[in-house]
Amino acid sequence: MKKQPNTEKVSLYNRWLNGIERVGNSLPHPIALFALFALAIVIISAVCSALGVSATGELIVNKELQETTVTAVSLLTRDGLSYIFSQAVNNFTSYAPLGMVLVAMLGVGVAEQSGLINALLKRTVQVTPKALITPVVVFLGVMSNIASDAGYVILIPLGAMVFRAYGRHPMAGLAAAFCGVSGGFSANLMVGTLDPLLAGITQTAVSIIDPSYHVSVMGNYYFLAFSTFLITILGTIITDKIVEPRLEAYGGHLLEDEDESLTTITEAEKKGLRRAGAVMLVFVALVVIACIPENSFFRNADGKLLGRPASPLIDGVVVLISLLFFLPAVAFGKTVGTFKDSKEVCNAMGKSMSSMGSFLALAFVSAQFINYFNYTKLGTIIALKGSNFLQSVNIGMIPLMIIFVLFSAVMNLFMGSASAKWNILAPVFVPMFMLLGYSPELCQLAYRIGDSTTNIITPMMTYFAVIVVFAQRYDKKAGIGTITATMLPYSMAFLIGWTVILILWLSLGLPIGVDTGLFYPPMG
């Protein structure tokens, strides 16, 4: 019998999703993409230099604001080609995010290898009353971002299983965990691995305008710490009032591919958590005591812990965060047996670094791309022309930030990597916003809001396929459309809610992070 063609109509919504998936899948690997970008800068710089492309505006020169004309510099000259080959290694080793991310991962990676993070997630869920299970799962999702990908592989399946154990639909638990882990990717009460990564990229972009300006790793901390509670509240409301009521009643029991160890915690793990907690408290107490003396090595030249110039406490926050994870992880690992001696601890450190191979490769090509932008003056020219245009239209700070949030959210639908997108956007928008009088950290914050809110509805997000597999345990027909349709209410609520809070924050002129305001240059 001749096979009948499939005449089922594809909805406009699904065609839109399919289009996003096709466009995203057609993009090269981020490493190849940045190599192509670097090559494009080489060619464009030669063309612009030949055409005499230039821009005039006020720039920081010798620590003073001066009217300056900047002309494009070609990389296809004797000096340019010498720069490409002689500075390639230096561009890489001086790439600001490189050291900060690797140092942070030394501590966080050991915490993952020891089992501390997994045990902490399980224990928190275990002791949570039924009435609070939704906000706790969402909150833990947000907080799990401290440990990079742990939330995706541990908390999301755990959220589904916990909801099922409480007689609730597991897909609602999966959605609640997913919205926290991925939709609230930038929010947190602590500094995570994403903070130094993005701050480092921002620092590199800042050097185009003002090499003396220091971007704080905690430059977005106040706003994003507050956002942790915003995402938790919105995620809880959407889960309980919109997502779960749409799901059919679920009466399933433990599935064959579910691991009971995800929800059970051993006595050794409980003991390990107590010891890890004690070590953490001792470490925090020692840091606090060290900050008390007026001549403390943690204070800046003016004897302050906060304020500019940045104190060693703020500059060293990545090291402190790494130790905050490392020391309790060693105590936990020794207690439960994952670390029997120092060799195993060192092996765990090495294993955490081995997982950074892709980042190192991406960092190399990204560093070349950004430094080419700086050398050729193309970034400065774009920033000057863009800022002059925006000054002429005079749309104001709040409309400008809203537009940038929406732009970042749309761009995230086609390119999932937060750092890859910021490597592209930062060299253009950070200098442009600085020339308009807005702080680099504010530009970074607007980007992070837009980037986070559409993570949960784009197939380009790295773990999206994994989420589909988790969902198929409870719904065999679940696919990309299922997950996107389920998560769309979260995405819209987060985008609207986060943008409204940003508007209020800007209207009140509140600082967005430690030693960080809304304007450039900073006051005081």
XYZ file of C-alpha atoms in Angstrom:
524
model
C 0.000 0.000 0.000
C 1.282 3.423 -0.938
C 2.275 5.450 2.119
C 0.014 8.435 2.611
C 1.757 11.785 3.025
C 1.592 13.396 6.425
C -1.018 16.103 6.028
C -1.022 17.167 9.663
C -0.596 20.925 9.845
C 2.335 22.315 11.734
C 1.306 25.217 13.926
C 2.894 28.638 13.530
C 4.378 28.247 17.022
C 6.042 24.927 16.149
C 7.280 26.323 12.820
C 8.885 29.146 14.786
C 10.566 26.643 17.122
C 11.729 24.532 14.195
C 13.168 27.633 12.553
C 15.111 28.542 15.694
C 16.437 24.991 15.922
C 17.552 24.968 12.271
C 19.294 28.348 12.525
C 21.025 27.400 15.765
C 22.136 24.025 14.463
C 23.562 25.654 11.332
C 25.938 27.822 13.376
C 29.533 26.569 13.615
C 30.980 25.373 16.915
C 31.751 28.425 19.133
C 35.492 27.797 18.774
C 35.231 27.777 14.977
C 32.849 30.728 15.122
C 35.340 32.923 16.976
C 38.165 31.830 14.698
C 36.027 33.049 11.773
C 35.284 36.286 13.636
C 39.009 36.859 14.199
C 39.690 36.258 10.498
C 36.875 38.661 9.610
C 38.451 41.363 11.813
C 41.746 40.941 9.938
C 40.029 41.487 6.584
C 37.677 44.253 7.740
C 40.542 46.144 9.390
C 42.457 46.217 6.092
C 39.404 47.491 4.198
C 38.558 50.136 6.813
C 42.167 51.303 7.010
C 42.343 51.644 3.216
C 39.122 53.680 3.243
C 40.362 55.885 6.097
C 37.458 55.004 8.417
C 37.620 57.036 11.637
C 35.527 58.443 14.465
C 35.853 61.397 16.819
C 34.747 61.623 20.421
C 35.841 61.972 24.033
C 38.118 59.204 25.330
C 40.287 58.676 28.405
C 43.867 59.590 27.412
C 46.545 59.657 30.131
C 43.748 59.482 32.721
C 42.082 62.591 31.280
C 38.985 62.953 29.101
C 40.098 64.366 25.754
C 38.549 64.931 22.329
C 40.203 62.271 20.190
C 40.048 61.107 16.573
C 40.531 57.351 16.129
C 41.433 55.820 12.746
C 41.196 52.141 11.796
C 44.471 50.173 11.902
C 45.054 47.308 9.466
C 46.260 43.897 10.570
C 47.381 43.143 7.006
C 50.505 45.267 7.273
C 54.012 44.425 8.411
C 53.286 45.690 11.933
C 49.845 44.067 12.004
C 51.094 40.639 10.949
C 53.933 40.896 13.472
C 51.325 41.645 16.151
C 49.217 38.606 15.192
C 52.092 36.155 15.620
C 54.127 37.786 18.380
C 51.198 38.557 20.695
C 49.080 35.416 20.275
C 50.408 33.772 23.457
C 50.282 36.995 25.470
C 46.717 37.663 24.286
C 45.750 34.249 25.623
C 47.573 34.374 28.957
C 46.369 37.931 29.665
C 42.751 37.066 28.822
C 40.993 38.309 31.963
C 38.450 35.479 32.471
C 41.069 32.735 32.143
C 42.681 32.809 35.567
C 39.514 33.725 37.472
C 37.466 30.855 36.041
C 40.202 28.250 36.531
C 40.830 29.324 40.140
C 37.117 29.242 40.947
C 36.759 25.783 39.382
C 39.558 24.388 41.542
C 37.329 24.742 44.593
C 33.949 24.119 42.974
C 35.268 21.126 41.033
C 36.596 19.448 44.173
C 33.221 20.051 45.866
C 31.515 18.257 42.968
C 34.031 15.388 42.934
C 33.713 14.858 46.685
C 29.927 14.506 46.483
C 29.364 17.485 48.796
C 27.103 19.401 46.423
C 24.955 16.377 45.587
C 24.538 15.492 49.260
C 23.670 19.080 50.149
C 20.955 19.218 47.476
C 19.445 15.901 48.593
C 19.527 16.787 52.278
C 17.862 20.153 51.717
C 15.020 18.544 49.764
C 14.616 15.800 52.366
C 14.012 18.168 55.267
C 11.648 20.458 53.350
C 7.930 20.484 54.395
C 5.443 19.607 51.632
C 3.982 23.126 51.560
C 7.395 24.604 50.755
C 8.609 22.047 48.245
C 7.990 24.229 45.167
C 9.868 27.353 46.361
C 12.673 25.200 47.768
C 13.163 23.328 44.476
C 13.190 26.605 42.511
C 15.509 28.245 45.054
C 17.908 25.299 44.990
C 17.867 25.478 41.208
C 19.030 29.081 41.324
C 21.653 28.362 43.979
C 22.967 25.266 42.153
C 24.488 27.574 39.547
C 27.367 28.100 41.957
C 28.502 24.633 40.921
C 28.134 25.192 37.197
C 26.322 22.170 35.667
C 25.444 20.252 38.856
C 21.894 21.590 38.837
C 21.188 20.209 35.366
C 22.380 16.673 36.040
C 21.323 16.327 39.673
C 18.600 18.761 40.714
C 16.316 18.594 37.657
C 15.714 14.816 37.803
C 15.662 15.092 41.604
C 12.949 17.783 41.421
C 10.749 15.477 39.346
C 11.247 12.579 41.744
C 10.563 14.690 44.836
C 7.277 16.011 43.399
C 6.259 12.442 42.576
C 7.106 11.350 46.117
C 4.776 14.062 47.458
C 1.963 12.888 45.163
C 2.432 15.749 42.710
C 3.087 15.584 38.989
C 6.808 14.911 38.348
C 6.772 17.079 35.205
C 5.861 20.046 37.414
C 8.853 19.262 39.629
C 11.082 19.001 36.581
C 9.800 22.360 35.314
C 10.266 24.023 38.722
C 13.859 22.822 38.966
C 14.599 23.696 35.331
C 13.243 27.235 35.689
C 15.517 27.833 38.668
C 18.635 26.189 37.244
C 18.426 27.682 33.754
C 15.924 30.556 33.827
C 17.530 31.978 36.955
C 21.018 31.237 35.655
C 22.421 34.655 36.573
C 20.736 35.086 39.961
C 22.446 33.852 43.123
C 23.216 34.710 46.729
C 26.876 33.789 46.223
C 29.510 34.435 43.593
C 29.530 31.537 41.148
C 31.710 30.495 38.227
C 29.761 32.671 35.752
C 30.515 35.902 37.628
C 34.302 35.920 37.153
C 33.905 34.647 33.584
C 31.627 37.487 32.453
C 33.456 40.096 34.563
C 36.712 39.082 32.918
C 35.244 39.515 29.439
C 33.822 42.886 30.496
C 37.239 43.910 31.852
C 38.836 43.138 28.484
C 36.173 45.203 26.688
C 36.595 48.102 29.141
C 40.272 48.429 28.191
C 39.183 49.768 24.788
C 38.049 52.981 26.535
C 39.687 53.070 29.965
C 42.455 50.543 30.786
C 42.607 51.820 34.368
C 38.972 50.930 35.146
C 38.535 47.842 37.337
C 35.479 45.633 36.848
C 34.482 43.980 40.104
C 33.577 40.295 40.107
C 30.784 41.342 42.483
C 29.723 44.233 40.258
C 26.207 42.824 39.792
C 25.908 41.178 43.209
C 23.245 43.340 44.921
C 20.811 43.153 42.027
C 21.326 39.446 41.356
C 21.110 38.514 45.047
C 17.741 40.283 45.201
C 16.810 38.532 41.943
C 17.247 35.146 43.639
C 14.091 35.790 45.650
C 12.291 37.300 42.649
C 12.937 34.178 40.537
C 11.943 31.924 43.444
C 8.625 33.738 43.916
C 7.793 33.913 40.206
C 8.859 30.301 39.635
C 6.656 29.118 42.517
C 3.597 31.015 41.283
C 3.967 29.803 37.691
C 4.508 26.192 38.805
C 1.579 26.026 41.218
C -0.936 28.224 39.372
C -0.199 27.672 35.674
C 2.049 24.711 34.866
C 0.862 21.979 37.236
C -2.895 22.585 36.752
C -2.398 21.958 32.999
C -0.834 18.552 33.599
C -2.905 15.404 33.806
C -2.972 13.463 37.059
C 0.092 11.238 37.444
C -0.075 8.004 39.384
C 3.250 6.470 38.474
C 5.738 4.936 40.854
C 9.521 4.666 40.717
C 10.541 4.083 37.115
C 13.107 1.529 36.001
C 15.655 4.160 34.971
C 15.307 6.192 38.172
C 18.074 5.894 40.710
C 16.922 5.774 44.338
C 20.324 7.119 45.375
C 19.232 10.480 44.001
C 16.758 10.877 46.853
C 18.435 8.957 49.687
C 21.243 10.208 51.873
C 23.451 7.933 53.952
C 24.497 8.396 57.564
C 28.065 8.956 56.378
C 26.866 11.771 54.121
C 24.948 13.344 57.001
C 28.075 13.212 59.133
C 30.113 14.614 56.264
C 27.709 17.534 55.855
C 28.027 18.386 59.546
C 31.815 18.399 59.327
C 31.784 20.382 56.091
C 29.470 22.935 57.708
C 31.779 23.266 60.704
C 34.820 23.798 58.475
C 32.941 26.405 56.453
C 31.933 28.315 59.577
C 35.521 28.301 60.882
C 36.825 29.577 57.534
C 34.239 32.374 57.351
C 35.003 33.343 60.968
C 38.741 33.537 60.229
C 38.121 35.780 57.203
C 35.868 38.069 59.256
C 38.464 38.283 62.061
C 41.196 39.054 59.523
C 39.116 41.970 58.195
C 38.694 43.655 61.592
C 42.120 45.365 62.150
C 42.391 48.843 60.627
C 45.643 47.822 58.944
C 44.257 44.473 57.755
C 45.781 43.093 54.556
C 42.198 42.748 53.295
C 41.694 46.567 53.356
C 42.636 49.039 50.622
C 45.112 51.901 50.939
C 42.389 54.048 52.541
C 41.705 51.389 55.160
C 38.333 50.434 53.640
C 36.914 47.029 52.781
C 34.449 48.529 50.300
C 34.928 51.401 47.917
C 37.384 52.349 45.213
C 40.162 51.497 44.765
C 39.048 47.908 45.234
C 40.321 46.279 48.404
C 42.253 42.974 48.425
C 39.099 41.437 49.933
C 37.092 42.278 46.796
C 39.940 41.579 44.386
C 40.550 38.250 46.106
C 36.921 37.145 46.265
C 37.478 34.432 43.627
C 40.228 32.841 45.730
C 38.066 33.091 48.851
C 35.096 31.487 47.084
C 37.360 28.708 45.818
C 38.606 28.030 49.360
C 35.031 28.245 50.689
C 34.210 25.227 48.534
C 37.562 23.455 48.684
C 38.061 23.181 52.453
C 34.548 21.855 53.324
C 34.759 19.504 50.309
C 37.960 17.944 51.636
C 36.352 17.491 55.073
C 33.262 15.926 53.471
C 35.292 13.685 51.163
C 37.472 12.402 54.019
C 34.365 11.612 56.053
C 32.420 9.698 53.382
C 35.486 8.060 51.846
C 35.625 9.729 48.440
C 38.991 11.194 49.459
C 41.249 8.750 51.283
C 44.431 10.814 51.076
C 45.933 13.956 49.601
C 46.616 12.206 46.283
C 42.890 11.731 45.699
C 42.221 15.380 46.519
C 44.876 16.405 43.998
C 43.389 14.011 41.437
C 39.995 15.660 41.961
C 41.587 19.054 41.326
C 43.136 17.708 38.143
C 39.830 16.200 37.037
C 38.025 19.503 37.560
C 40.653 21.182 35.355
C 40.369 18.499 32.658
C 36.693 19.383 32.274
C 37.769 22.906 31.265
C 39.383 21.819 27.992
C 36.656 23.300 25.795
C 36.779 26.542 27.752
C 40.541 26.820 27.256
C 40.230 26.313 23.501
C 37.410 28.864 23.318
C 39.384 31.273 25.514
C 42.324 31.184 23.090
C 40.335 32.175 19.996
C 38.140 34.599 21.970
C 41.231 36.352 23.307
C 42.585 36.817 19.779
C 39.229 38.153 18.538
C 38.867 40.709 21.348
C 42.488 41.862 21.154
C 42.242 42.236 17.375
C 39.215 44.446 17.998
C 41.321 46.550 20.349
C 44.439 46.735 18.139
C 42.562 47.686 14.967
C 40.538 50.363 16.838
C 37.374 48.963 15.238
C 35.760 48.506 18.654
C 36.538 52.110 19.598
C 35.210 53.424 16.269
C 31.973 51.449 16.574
C 31.586 52.594 20.188
C 32.163 56.255 19.288
C 29.794 56.215 16.319
C 27.179 54.232 18.243
C 27.350 56.491 21.290
C 27.170 59.619 19.115
C 24.037 58.237 17.447
C 22.405 57.269 20.750
C 23.236 60.670 22.207
C 21.572 62.332 19.228
C 18.350 60.325 19.601
C 18.519 60.704 23.413
C 16.221 57.801 24.333
C 17.417 57.767 27.953
C 18.918 55.126 30.224
C 15.831 53.053 31.011
C 14.566 52.605 27.399
C 18.135 51.825 26.314
C 18.519 49.095 28.949
C 15.127 47.593 28.101
C 16.083 47.410 24.417
C 19.398 45.742 25.297
C 17.685 43.209 27.580
C 15.269 42.270 24.778
C 18.095 42.136 22.220
C 20.087 39.763 24.453
C 17.016 37.594 25.066
C 16.374 37.212 21.319
C 20.036 36.544 20.533
C 20.051 33.797 23.169
C 17.452 31.876 21.143
C 20.069 31.309 18.456
C 23.288 30.961 20.466
C 23.125 29.225 23.829
C 26.537 29.931 25.361
C 26.438 32.916 27.723
C 30.184 33.533 27.509
C 30.325 33.133 23.714
C 27.593 35.746 23.203
C 29.183 38.128 25.677
C 32.518 37.760 23.909
C 30.750 39.035 20.790
C 28.648 41.775 22.388
C 30.960 43.139 25.096
C 33.636 44.708 22.835
C 30.890 46.694 21.068
C 28.314 47.545 23.729
C 30.454 47.984 26.861
C 32.559 50.828 25.367
C 29.453 52.314 23.754
C 27.590 52.404 27.072
C 30.667 53.828 28.836
C 30.799 56.686 26.345
C 27.127 57.339 27.087
C 28.004 57.579 30.786
C 26.781 54.149 31.962
C 28.921 51.727 33.934
C 30.277 48.560 32.278
C 28.653 46.511 35.035
C 25.226 47.940 34.151
C 25.684 46.874 30.536
C 26.734 43.423 31.761
C 23.702 43.222 34.054
C 21.233 44.038 31.278
C 22.856 41.343 29.146
C 22.621 38.741 31.943
C 18.909 39.380 32.442
C 18.099 38.888 28.776
C 20.409 35.898 28.442
C 18.913 34.029 31.402
C 15.220 34.488 30.647
C 15.153 32.636 27.321
C 17.496 29.787 28.326
C 14.534 27.580 29.182
C 12.780 27.868 25.805
C 15.638 27.605 23.316
C 16.835 24.261 21.917
C 20.255 25.917 21.602
C 20.785 25.685 25.348
C 23.448 22.990 25.896
C 21.374 20.801 28.207
C 18.033 21.170 26.432
C 18.209 17.693 24.880
C 19.049 16.237 28.297
C 15.940 17.877 29.764
C 13.839 16.285 27.013
C 15.242 12.863 27.961
C 14.423 13.463 31.637
C 10.867 14.463 30.673
C 10.366 11.335 28.562
C 10.619 9.222 31.720
C 7.178 10.549 32.640
C 5.777 11.472 29.234
C 6.888 9.219 26.360
C 5.637 11.769 23.810
C 7.612 14.655 25.284
C 9.833 16.514 22.841
C 11.292 19.941 22.210
C 7.837 21.436 21.719
C 6.609 19.919 24.998
C 9.437 21.415 27.025
C 9.272 24.790 25.310
C 5.501 25.065 25.739
C 5.813 24.076 29.410
C 8.596 26.562 30.094
C 7.262 29.490 28.059
C 5.167 30.923 30.965
C 8.300 30.971 33.131
C 10.303 32.681 30.396
C 7.719 35.411 29.897
C 7.234 35.942 33.633
C 10.984 36.149 34.261
C 11.553 38.535 31.353
C 8.729 40.859 32.401
C 9.372 40.607 36.148
C 13.135 41.048 35.887
C 12.751 44.007 33.507
C 10.251 45.718 35.815
C 12.610 45.290 38.775
C 15.472 46.668 36.666
C 13.369 49.724 35.803
C 12.560 50.315 39.482
C 16.210 49.791 40.444
C 17.391 52.307 37.873
C 14.665 54.788 38.828
C 15.798 54.670 42.461
C 19.473 54.950 41.476
C 20.449 51.985 43.651
C 23.939 50.433 43.410
C 23.840 47.207 41.396
C 26.850 45.584 43.037
C 29.740 45.967 45.457
C 31.435 49.322 44.763
C 29.375 49.592 41.581
C 26.841 52.212 40.584
C 24.935 52.960 37.404
C 27.204 55.552 35.864
C 30.662 55.942 34.393
C 32.951 57.330 35.588
C 32.002 56.264 39.134
C 31.381 58.947 41.697
C 33.740 59.217 44.616
